[in-house]
XYZ file of C-alpha atoms in Angstrom:
517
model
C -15.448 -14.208 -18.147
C -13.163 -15.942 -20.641
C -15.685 -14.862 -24.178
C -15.289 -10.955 -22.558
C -11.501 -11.482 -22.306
C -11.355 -12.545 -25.450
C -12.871 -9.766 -27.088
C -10.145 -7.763 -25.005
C -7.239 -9.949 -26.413
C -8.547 -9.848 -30.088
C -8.691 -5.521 -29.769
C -5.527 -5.229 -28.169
C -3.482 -8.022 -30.035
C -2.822 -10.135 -27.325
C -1.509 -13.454 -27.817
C -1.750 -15.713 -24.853
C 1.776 -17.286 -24.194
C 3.920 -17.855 -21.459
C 6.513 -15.039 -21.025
C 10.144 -15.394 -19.420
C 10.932 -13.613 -16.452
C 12.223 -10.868 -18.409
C 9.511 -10.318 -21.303
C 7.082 -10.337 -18.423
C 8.985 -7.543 -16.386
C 9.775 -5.700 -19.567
C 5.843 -5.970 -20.490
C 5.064 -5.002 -16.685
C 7.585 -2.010 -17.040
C 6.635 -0.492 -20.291
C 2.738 -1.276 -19.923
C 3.150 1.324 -16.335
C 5.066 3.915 -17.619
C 2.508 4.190 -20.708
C -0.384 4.537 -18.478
C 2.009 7.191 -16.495
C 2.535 9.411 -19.428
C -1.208 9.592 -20.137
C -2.491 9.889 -17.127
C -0.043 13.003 -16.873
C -1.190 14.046 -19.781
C -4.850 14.682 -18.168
C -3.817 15.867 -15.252
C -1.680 18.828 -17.209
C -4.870 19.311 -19.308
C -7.848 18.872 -17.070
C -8.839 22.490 -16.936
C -8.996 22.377 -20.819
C -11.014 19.131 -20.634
C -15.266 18.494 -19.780
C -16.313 17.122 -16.587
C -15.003 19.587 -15.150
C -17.992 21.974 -13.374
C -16.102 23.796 -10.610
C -13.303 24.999 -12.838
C -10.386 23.545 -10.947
C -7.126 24.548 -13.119
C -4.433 22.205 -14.676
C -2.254 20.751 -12.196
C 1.130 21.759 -12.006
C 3.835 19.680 -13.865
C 6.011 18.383 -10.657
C 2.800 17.853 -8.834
C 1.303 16.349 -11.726
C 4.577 14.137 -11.822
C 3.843 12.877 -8.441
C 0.684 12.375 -8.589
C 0.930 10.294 -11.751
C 3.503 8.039 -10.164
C 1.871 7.636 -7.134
C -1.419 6.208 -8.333
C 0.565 4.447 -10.750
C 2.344 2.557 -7.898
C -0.619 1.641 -6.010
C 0.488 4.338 -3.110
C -2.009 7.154 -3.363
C 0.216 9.515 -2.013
C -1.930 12.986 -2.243
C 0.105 16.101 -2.381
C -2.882 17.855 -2.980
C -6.457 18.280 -1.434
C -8.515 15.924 -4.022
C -12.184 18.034 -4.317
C -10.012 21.394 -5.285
C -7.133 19.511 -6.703
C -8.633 17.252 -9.852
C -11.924 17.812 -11.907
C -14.552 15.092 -11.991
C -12.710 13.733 -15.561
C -9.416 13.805 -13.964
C -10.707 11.598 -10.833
C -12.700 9.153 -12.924
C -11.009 8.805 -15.648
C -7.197 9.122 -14.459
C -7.395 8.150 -10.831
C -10.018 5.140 -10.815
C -8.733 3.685 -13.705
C -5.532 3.396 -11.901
C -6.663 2.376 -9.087
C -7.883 -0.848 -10.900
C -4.386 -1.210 -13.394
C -1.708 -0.514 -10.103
C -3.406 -3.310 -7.971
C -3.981 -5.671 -10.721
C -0.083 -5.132 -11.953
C 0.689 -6.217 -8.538
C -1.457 -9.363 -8.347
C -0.281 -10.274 -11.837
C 3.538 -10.102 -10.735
C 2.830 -11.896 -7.117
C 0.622 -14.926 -9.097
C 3.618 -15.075 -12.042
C 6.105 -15.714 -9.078
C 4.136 -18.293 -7.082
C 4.028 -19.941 -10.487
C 7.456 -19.690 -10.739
C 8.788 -20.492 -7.303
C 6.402 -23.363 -8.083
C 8.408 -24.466 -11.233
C 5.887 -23.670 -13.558
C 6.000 -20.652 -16.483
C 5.404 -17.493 -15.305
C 2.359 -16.644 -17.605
C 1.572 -13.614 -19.692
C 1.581 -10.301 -18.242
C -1.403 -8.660 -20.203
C -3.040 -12.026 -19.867
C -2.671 -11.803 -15.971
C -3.330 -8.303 -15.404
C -6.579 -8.455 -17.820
C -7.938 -11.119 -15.068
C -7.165 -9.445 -12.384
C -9.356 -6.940 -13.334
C -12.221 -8.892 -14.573
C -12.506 -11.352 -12.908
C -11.566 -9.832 -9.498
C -11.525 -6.222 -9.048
C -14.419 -4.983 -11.186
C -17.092 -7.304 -10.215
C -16.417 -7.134 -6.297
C -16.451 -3.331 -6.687
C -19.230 -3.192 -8.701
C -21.478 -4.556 -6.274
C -19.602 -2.737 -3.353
C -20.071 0.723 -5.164
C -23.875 0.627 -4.480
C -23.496 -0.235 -0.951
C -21.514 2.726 -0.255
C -23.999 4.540 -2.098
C -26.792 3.173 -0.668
C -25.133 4.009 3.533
C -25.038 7.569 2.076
C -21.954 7.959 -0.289
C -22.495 10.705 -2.712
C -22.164 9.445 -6.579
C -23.239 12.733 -8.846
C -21.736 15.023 -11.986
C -23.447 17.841 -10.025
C -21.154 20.683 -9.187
C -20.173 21.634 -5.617
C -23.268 22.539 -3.817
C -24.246 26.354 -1.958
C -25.772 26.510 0.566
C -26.829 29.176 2.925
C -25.672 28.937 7.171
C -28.062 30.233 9.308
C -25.442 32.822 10.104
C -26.268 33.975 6.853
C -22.931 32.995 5.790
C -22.595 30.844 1.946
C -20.792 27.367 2.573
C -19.398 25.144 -0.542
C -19.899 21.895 0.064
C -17.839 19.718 -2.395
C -19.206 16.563 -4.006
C -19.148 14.165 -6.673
C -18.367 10.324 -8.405
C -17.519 8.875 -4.789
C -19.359 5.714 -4.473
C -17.980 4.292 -7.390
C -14.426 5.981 -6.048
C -14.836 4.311 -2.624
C -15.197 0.741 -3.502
C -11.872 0.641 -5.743
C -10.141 2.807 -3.180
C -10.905 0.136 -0.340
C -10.760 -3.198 -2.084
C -8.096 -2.437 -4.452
C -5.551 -0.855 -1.360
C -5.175 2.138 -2.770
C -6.288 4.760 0.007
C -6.228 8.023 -1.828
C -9.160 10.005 -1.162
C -12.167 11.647 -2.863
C -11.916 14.529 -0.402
C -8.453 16.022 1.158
C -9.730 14.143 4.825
C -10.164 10.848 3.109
C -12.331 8.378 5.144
C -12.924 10.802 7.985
C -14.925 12.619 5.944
C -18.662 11.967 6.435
C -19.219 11.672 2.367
C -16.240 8.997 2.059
C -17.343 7.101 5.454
C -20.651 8.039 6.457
C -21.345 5.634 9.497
C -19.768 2.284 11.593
C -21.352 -0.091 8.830
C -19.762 2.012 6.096
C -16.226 2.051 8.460
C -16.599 -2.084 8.817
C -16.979 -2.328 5.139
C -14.162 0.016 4.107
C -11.991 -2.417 6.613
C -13.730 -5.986 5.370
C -12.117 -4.689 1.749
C -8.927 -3.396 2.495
C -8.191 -6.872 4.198
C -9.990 -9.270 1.721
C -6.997 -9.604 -1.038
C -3.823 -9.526 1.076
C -5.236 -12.259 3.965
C -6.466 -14.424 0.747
C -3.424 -14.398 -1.307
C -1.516 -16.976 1.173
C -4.119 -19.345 1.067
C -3.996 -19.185 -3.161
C -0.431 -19.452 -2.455
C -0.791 -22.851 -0.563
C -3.249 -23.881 -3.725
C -1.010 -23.036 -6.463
C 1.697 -24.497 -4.890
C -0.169 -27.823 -4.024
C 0.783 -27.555 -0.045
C -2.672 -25.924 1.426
C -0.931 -26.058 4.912
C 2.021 -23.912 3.956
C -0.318 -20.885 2.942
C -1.571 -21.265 6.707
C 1.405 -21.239 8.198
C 2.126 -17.812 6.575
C -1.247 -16.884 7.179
C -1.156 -17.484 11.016
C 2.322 -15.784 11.100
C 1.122 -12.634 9.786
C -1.888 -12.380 11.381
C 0.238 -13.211 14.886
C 2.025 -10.055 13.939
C -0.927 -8.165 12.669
C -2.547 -8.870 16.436
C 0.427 -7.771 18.145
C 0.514 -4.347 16.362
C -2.910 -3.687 16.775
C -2.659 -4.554 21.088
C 0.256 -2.215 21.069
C -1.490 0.807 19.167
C -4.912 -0.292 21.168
C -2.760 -0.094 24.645
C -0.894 3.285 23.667
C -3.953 4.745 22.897
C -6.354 3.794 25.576
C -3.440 4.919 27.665
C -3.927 8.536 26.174
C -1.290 11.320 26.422
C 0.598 11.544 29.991
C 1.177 14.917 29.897
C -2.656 15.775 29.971
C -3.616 13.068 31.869
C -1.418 15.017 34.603
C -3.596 17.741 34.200
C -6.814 15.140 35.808
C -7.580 15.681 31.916
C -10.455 12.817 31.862
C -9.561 9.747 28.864
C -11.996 7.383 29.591
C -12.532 7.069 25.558
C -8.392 7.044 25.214
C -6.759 9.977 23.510
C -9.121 11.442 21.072
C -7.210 13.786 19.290
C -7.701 13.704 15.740
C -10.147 10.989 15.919
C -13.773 11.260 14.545
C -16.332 11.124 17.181
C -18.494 9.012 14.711
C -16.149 5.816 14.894
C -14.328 6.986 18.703
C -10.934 5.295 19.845
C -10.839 1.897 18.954
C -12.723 1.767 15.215
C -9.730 4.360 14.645
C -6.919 2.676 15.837
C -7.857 -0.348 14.174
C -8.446 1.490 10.546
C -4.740 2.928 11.042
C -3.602 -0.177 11.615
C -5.237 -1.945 9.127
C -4.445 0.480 6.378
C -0.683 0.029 6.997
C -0.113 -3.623 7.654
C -2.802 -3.759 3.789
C -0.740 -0.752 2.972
C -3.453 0.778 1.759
C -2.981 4.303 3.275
C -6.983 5.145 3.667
C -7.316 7.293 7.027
C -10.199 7.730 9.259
C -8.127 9.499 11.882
C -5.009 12.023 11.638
C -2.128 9.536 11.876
C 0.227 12.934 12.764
C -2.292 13.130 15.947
C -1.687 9.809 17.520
C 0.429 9.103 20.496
C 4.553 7.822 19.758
C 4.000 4.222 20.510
C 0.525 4.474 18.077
C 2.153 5.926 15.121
C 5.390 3.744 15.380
C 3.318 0.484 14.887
C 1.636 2.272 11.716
C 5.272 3.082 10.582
C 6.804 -0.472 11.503
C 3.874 -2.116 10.106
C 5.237 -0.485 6.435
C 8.643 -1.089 7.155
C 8.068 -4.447 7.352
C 5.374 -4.932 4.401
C 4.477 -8.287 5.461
C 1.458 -7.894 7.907
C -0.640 -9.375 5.464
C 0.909 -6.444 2.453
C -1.511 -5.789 0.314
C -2.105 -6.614 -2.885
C 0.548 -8.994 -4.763
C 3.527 -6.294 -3.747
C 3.388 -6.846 -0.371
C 2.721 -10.686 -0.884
C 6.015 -11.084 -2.769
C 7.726 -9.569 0.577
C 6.043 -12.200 2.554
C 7.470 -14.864 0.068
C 11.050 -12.603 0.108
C 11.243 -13.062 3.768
C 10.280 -16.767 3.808
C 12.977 -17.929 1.355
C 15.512 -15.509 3.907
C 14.479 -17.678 6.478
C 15.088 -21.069 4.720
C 18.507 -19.686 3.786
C 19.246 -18.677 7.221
C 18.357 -22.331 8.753
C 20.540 -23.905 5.870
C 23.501 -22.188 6.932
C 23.095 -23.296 10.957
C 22.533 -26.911 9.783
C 25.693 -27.002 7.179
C 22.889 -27.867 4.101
C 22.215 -25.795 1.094
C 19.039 -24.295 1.223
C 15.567 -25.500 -0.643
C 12.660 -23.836 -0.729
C 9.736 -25.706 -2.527
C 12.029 -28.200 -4.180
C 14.593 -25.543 -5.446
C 17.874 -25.021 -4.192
C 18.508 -21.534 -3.205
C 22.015 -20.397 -4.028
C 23.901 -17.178 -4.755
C 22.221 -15.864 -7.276
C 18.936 -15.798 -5.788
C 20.146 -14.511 -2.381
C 22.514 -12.234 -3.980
C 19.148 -10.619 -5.611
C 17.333 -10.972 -2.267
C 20.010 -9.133 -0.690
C 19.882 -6.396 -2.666
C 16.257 -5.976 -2.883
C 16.666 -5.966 1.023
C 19.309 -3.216 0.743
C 17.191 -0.379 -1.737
C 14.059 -0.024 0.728
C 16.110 0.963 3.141
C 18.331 3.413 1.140
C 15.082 4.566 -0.071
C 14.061 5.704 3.285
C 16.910 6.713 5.655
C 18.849 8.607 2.959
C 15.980 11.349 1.844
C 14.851 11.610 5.440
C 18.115 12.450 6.474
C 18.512 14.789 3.463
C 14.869 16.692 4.082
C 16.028 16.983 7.620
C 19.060 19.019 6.911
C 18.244 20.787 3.627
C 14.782 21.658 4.108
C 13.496 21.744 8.179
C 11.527 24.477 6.984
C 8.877 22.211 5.320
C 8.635 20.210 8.541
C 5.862 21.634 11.180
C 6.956 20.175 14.300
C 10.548 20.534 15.584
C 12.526 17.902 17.059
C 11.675 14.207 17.550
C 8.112 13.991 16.466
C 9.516 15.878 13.024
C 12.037 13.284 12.645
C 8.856 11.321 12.588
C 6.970 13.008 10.320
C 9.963 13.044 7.320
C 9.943 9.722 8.352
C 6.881 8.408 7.600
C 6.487 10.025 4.728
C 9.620 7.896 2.905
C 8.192 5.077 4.092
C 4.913 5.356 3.066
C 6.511 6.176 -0.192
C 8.647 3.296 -0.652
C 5.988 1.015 0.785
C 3.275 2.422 -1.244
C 1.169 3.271 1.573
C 0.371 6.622 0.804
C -0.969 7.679 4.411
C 1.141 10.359 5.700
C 1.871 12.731 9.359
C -0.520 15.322 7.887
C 1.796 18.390 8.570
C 3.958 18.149 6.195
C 4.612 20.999 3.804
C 5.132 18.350 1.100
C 3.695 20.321 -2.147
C 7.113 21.512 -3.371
C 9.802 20.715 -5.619
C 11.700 18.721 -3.165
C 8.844 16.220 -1.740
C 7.436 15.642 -4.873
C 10.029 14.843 -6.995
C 11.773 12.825 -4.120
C 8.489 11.067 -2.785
C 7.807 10.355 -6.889
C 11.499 8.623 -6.851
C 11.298 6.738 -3.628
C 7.321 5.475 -4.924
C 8.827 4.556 -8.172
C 11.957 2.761 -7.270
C 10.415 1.313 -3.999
C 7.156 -0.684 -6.453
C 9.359 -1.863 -9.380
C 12.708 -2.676 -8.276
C 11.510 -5.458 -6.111
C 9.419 -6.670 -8.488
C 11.762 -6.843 -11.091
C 14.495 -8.526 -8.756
C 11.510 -11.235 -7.073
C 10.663 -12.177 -10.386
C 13.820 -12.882 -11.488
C 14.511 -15.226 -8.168
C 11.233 -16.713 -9.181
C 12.710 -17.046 -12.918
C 16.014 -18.630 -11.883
C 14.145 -20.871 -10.052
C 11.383 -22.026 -12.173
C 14.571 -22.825 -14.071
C 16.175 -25.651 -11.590
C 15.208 -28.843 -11.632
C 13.810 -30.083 -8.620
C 15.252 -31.359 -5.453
C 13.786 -34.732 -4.219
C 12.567 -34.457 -0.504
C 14.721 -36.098 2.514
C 14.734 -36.400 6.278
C 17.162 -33.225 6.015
C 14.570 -31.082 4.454
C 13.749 -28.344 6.319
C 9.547 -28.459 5.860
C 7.983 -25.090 5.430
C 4.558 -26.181 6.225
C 5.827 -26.605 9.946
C 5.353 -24.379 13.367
C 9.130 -24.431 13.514
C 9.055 -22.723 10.163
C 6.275 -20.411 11.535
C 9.180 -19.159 14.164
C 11.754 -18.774 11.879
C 10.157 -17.003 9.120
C 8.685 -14.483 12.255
C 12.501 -14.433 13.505
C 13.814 -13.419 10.171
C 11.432 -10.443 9.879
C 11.821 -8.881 13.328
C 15.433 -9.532 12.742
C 16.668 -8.625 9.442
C 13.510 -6.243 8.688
C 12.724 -4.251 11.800
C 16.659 -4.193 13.068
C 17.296 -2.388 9.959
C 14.931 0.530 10.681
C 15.325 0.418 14.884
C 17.785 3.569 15.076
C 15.144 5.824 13.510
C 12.603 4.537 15.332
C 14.382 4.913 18.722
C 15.144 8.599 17.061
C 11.775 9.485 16.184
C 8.875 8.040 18.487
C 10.353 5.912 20.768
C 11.887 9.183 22.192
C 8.958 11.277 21.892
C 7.433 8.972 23.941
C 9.903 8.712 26.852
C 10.215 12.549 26.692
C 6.362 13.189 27.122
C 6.305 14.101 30.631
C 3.620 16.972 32.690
C-alpha cells in the first residue's frame, strides 16, 4: 500500500514524523472538526445538490448539527429516518465517508497510545489515520460490499420504486447505495442505518447468512486489537489475558440477556400466553429469539449500535445488559475508543494492587504516579456526568418527549445518554428525540464523551512514553497473569458498573420486579 500512501502524503503535504502527545491530539482535534463543518455543510445543502432523485429537502440546522457530530464520533446516532431524511449524495458522500474517517481516528489514537504506553513515539496522526483506512477498512469492505450485495442488498442511484398492491393501493418502496453502506456500517462499528429500521429491515439484512456476517464484522476489530496490543508491546500473553477477560464478560452478558429473554414477559405468560420461541416482541421472525439477542448484545459490548430488533421492546433484565455493556465500554469496545478504556481500566487495576501491597505502581515498565491517575480519574469522572446529569435534566424539564411513563422511561432517557457518550448510537426507539433539546444535548454528550478521553489517554500514554523504564523484580506485579485477569475484571465491575448501579436499580431492575399478572 505504501507507493498509494505516498501519493496521498505528497497531495496533502504530509510529512511523516513522529508527533508529541499534544501535536497529535491537536492534529486529531482540528482534522474532526474540519470534516464536521463540511459534512454540515452538505447536509444544510443537499436539496440544492444532485444525487438527489426523491427530492428529500435540506436538513434542518440543529438536526443537521447532530447528525454531523454523531457520525463524526463514530456513534451513528439517527434522529431522523435515513431513506426520507438524506439524499443519495448526502449518504454517500457525507455519511460513508465518515464512517471510514471516525473509526480510523479511533484506531489511530488507540495504536499511538499502545506505542506510547510502550515507550515508543506516538507516530503521526495523518500518517496513522491514512493506514487505517487503506490498509484496513477499505479493502475488507470492499470485498464485503459485494457479499451483501450478492445475499440481496440493494446497491442502485434508482429512485424509490412504485409499485401497485393488489388492493389497488400505490406503495413506495425506498432504495438505494446500501451494499456499499452495509459493509462500512458493520466492520467499521458504526451502526447507523440505510433505512430508519436499520438491520431489521429486509434490504439492510436480508437473511441468517447476511445476519452472521453483519455480526463476524462488527466483532472482527475490537476482539483483534488486544492481541496487536500484546504484539506491539512485545508480551503476546498479556493481549490474551485481556482478551479472555473481556470475552468472560462478553459471555456473561449475553447468558443473562439469552435467560431474560427465553424467560419471556411474566405478565403474559400468566395469561397461558405460549413463549416457546421466548418473548418475541419486536423481534424479526426472519432471525427469531436468539440471532436477536445476540445482535443486541453484540452491537453494544462493539458499540456499534446496528439493530436487528427494537431494543425499547426487550424485557428489563435484556435491555439492562445492552445498557451496562456501554457503560462499561470494555466488552471488547469497538474500534480503538473502546480499546483505550480496556487499557484505562487495566492501568486502574495495577494502581489499585500497588496501593494494597505498599509499592508504587508499574504498568509495562512505567511507574504510574499522580499525574497519570489524576488524568485517569478524571476521564473516569466526565462519562458519568455525561450521562446522569442530562437524564436527570430531560426527566424533569421535558417528560413530554418521553413515551412511556415511569420506570421503563427512566430507561429510555437513559439509554439514550449512554449511547451518546459511548458512541453507540442504538437507542429505546420511543423517544421523541428530534427537537432542540435531544439534539443539541445528545450532540454535546457524543462530542465530549469521543474526545475528552482521548485527549486525556493520550496524554497518560505521553507522560509515560516519557519515563524511563523500571527494571523488573520479584515485587512486580505481572500483567500477563490470571491474578491480573481478576483484578482488572474486579476493577471494572467495581469502579465502572458501581458508578451507574442507582440508575440501573431505578430504571430496569425495577421494571422488572414490578412486572407482575
Amino acid at each position: 500500500f505504501s507507493p498509494f500512501e505516498k501519493m496521498i502524503y505528497a497531495v496533502g503535504g504530509i510529512r511523516q514524523e513522529n508527533q508529541s502527545w499534544k501535536k497529535y491530539v491537536m492534529a486529531l482535534l482540528l482534522s474532526n472538526v474540519v470534516m464536521i463543518l463540511l459534512v454540515y455543510l452538505i447536509f444544510r445543502t443537499q436539496g440544492y445538490l444532485p444525487l438527489n432523485p426523491s427530492d428529500i429537502p435540506n436538513m434542518e440546522p440543529r438536526l443537521a448539527f447532530n447528525t454531523a457530530i454523531s457520525f463524526m464520533t463514530n456513534t451513528n446516532l439517527q434522529h431522523y429516518s435515513g431513506e426520507s431524511g438524506l439524499s443519495y449524495l448526502s449518504q454517500m458522500i457525507a455519511i460513508v465517508f465518515m464512517m471510514f474517517t471516525a473509526p480510523a481516528t479511533a484506531l489511530a489514537a488507540a495504536i499511538a497510545m499502545i506505542r506510547g504506553l510502550s515507550g515508543k513515539p506516538l507516530g503521526n496522526f495523518f500518517v496513522d489515520l491514512i493506514r487505517s483506512i487503506t490498509r484496513i477498512l477499505l479493502p475488507i469492505a470492499f470485498v464485503t460490499a459485494f457479499v451483501f450485495i450478492a445475499l440481496g442488498v440493494p446497491q442502485t442511484l434508482e429512485p424509490t420504486a412504485v409499485a401497485h398492491t393488489l388492493q389497488g393501493a400505490q406503495q413506495l418502496i425506498a432504495r438505494g447505495p446500501m451494499g456499499s453502506f452495509l459493509s462500512i456500517k458493520e466492520l467499521g462499528n458504526n451502526g447507523g442505518g440505510f433505512m430508519g429500521v436499520n438491520s431489521a429491515h429486509p434490504f439492510e439484512n436480508p437473511d441468517a447468512i447476511s445476519n452472521l456476517l453483519q455480526i463476524l464484522l462488527m466483532m472482527l476489530l475490537g476482539t483483534s486489537l488486544p492481541f496487536t496490543y500484546g504484539k506491539m508491546v512485545g508480551n503476546a500473553k498479556q493481549g490474551r489475558v485481556l482478551f479472555v477477560s473481556m470475552a468472560m464478560l462478553f459471555i456473561v452478558m449475553l447468558g443473562t440477556s439469552f435467560a431474560a429473554e427465553q424467560a419471556g414477559n411474566p405478565v403474559l405468560n400468566a395469561f397461558g400466553i405460549q413463549h416457546n420461541q421466548g418473548s418475541m416482541e419486536g423481534k424479526e421472525v426472519r432471525f427469531g429469539m436468539a440471532q436477536s439477542v445476540l445482535y443486541s448484545v453484540v452491537t453494544t459490548a462493539t458499540e456499534t449500535g446496528a439493530v436487528n430488533t427494537m431494543h425499547d421492546t426487550l424485557t428489563p433484565i435484556g435491555g439492562m445488559v445492552t445498557i451496562t455493556n456501554m457503560m462499561l465500554n470494555t466488552v471488547f469496545g469497538g474500534v480503538g475508543a473502546g480499546f483505550m478504556n480496556v487499557l484505562m481500566y487495566a492501568m486502574i487495576g495495577v494502581f489499585l494492587s500497588g496501593l494494597m501491597v505498599g509499592r508504587t505502581p508499574e504498568f509495562l515498565g512505567k511507574k504510574l504516579e499522580g499525574k497519570e491517575m489524576m488524568l485517569i480519574a478524571v476521564t473516569m469522572l466526565v462519562t458519568p456526568f455525561l450521562i446522569l446529569v442530562p437524564t436527570a435534566w430531560a426527566l424533569h424539564s421535558y417528560p413530554d418527549t418521553i413515551s412511556n411513563p415511569g420506570y421503563h422511561g427512566l430507561t429510555q432517557a437513559l439509554y439514550e445518554y449512554t449511547s451518546s457518550t459511548a458512541n453507540n448510537g442504538s437507542g429505546f426507539e420511543g423517544l421523541g428525540d428530534n427537537t432542540p433539546f435531544w439534539n443539541i444535548t445528545t450532540g454535546i454528550a457524543m462530542y465530549v464523551g469521543r474526545f475528552f478521553s482521548i485527549v486525556t489517554l493520550l496524554a497518560v500514554a505521553g507522560s509515560l512514553a516519557a519515563k524511563k523504564p523500571v527494571p523488573q523484580t520479584a515485587g512486580t506485579f505481572r500483567t500477563d497473569t490470571g491474578m491480573f485477569a481478576v483484578v482488572f475484571l474486579a476493577s471494572i465491575l467495581l469502579v465502572g458498573a458501581l458508578t451507574f448501579f442507582p440508575g440501573l436499580v431505578l430504571g430496569p431492575i425495577a421494571e422488572q420486579l414490578t412486572l407482575k399478572p
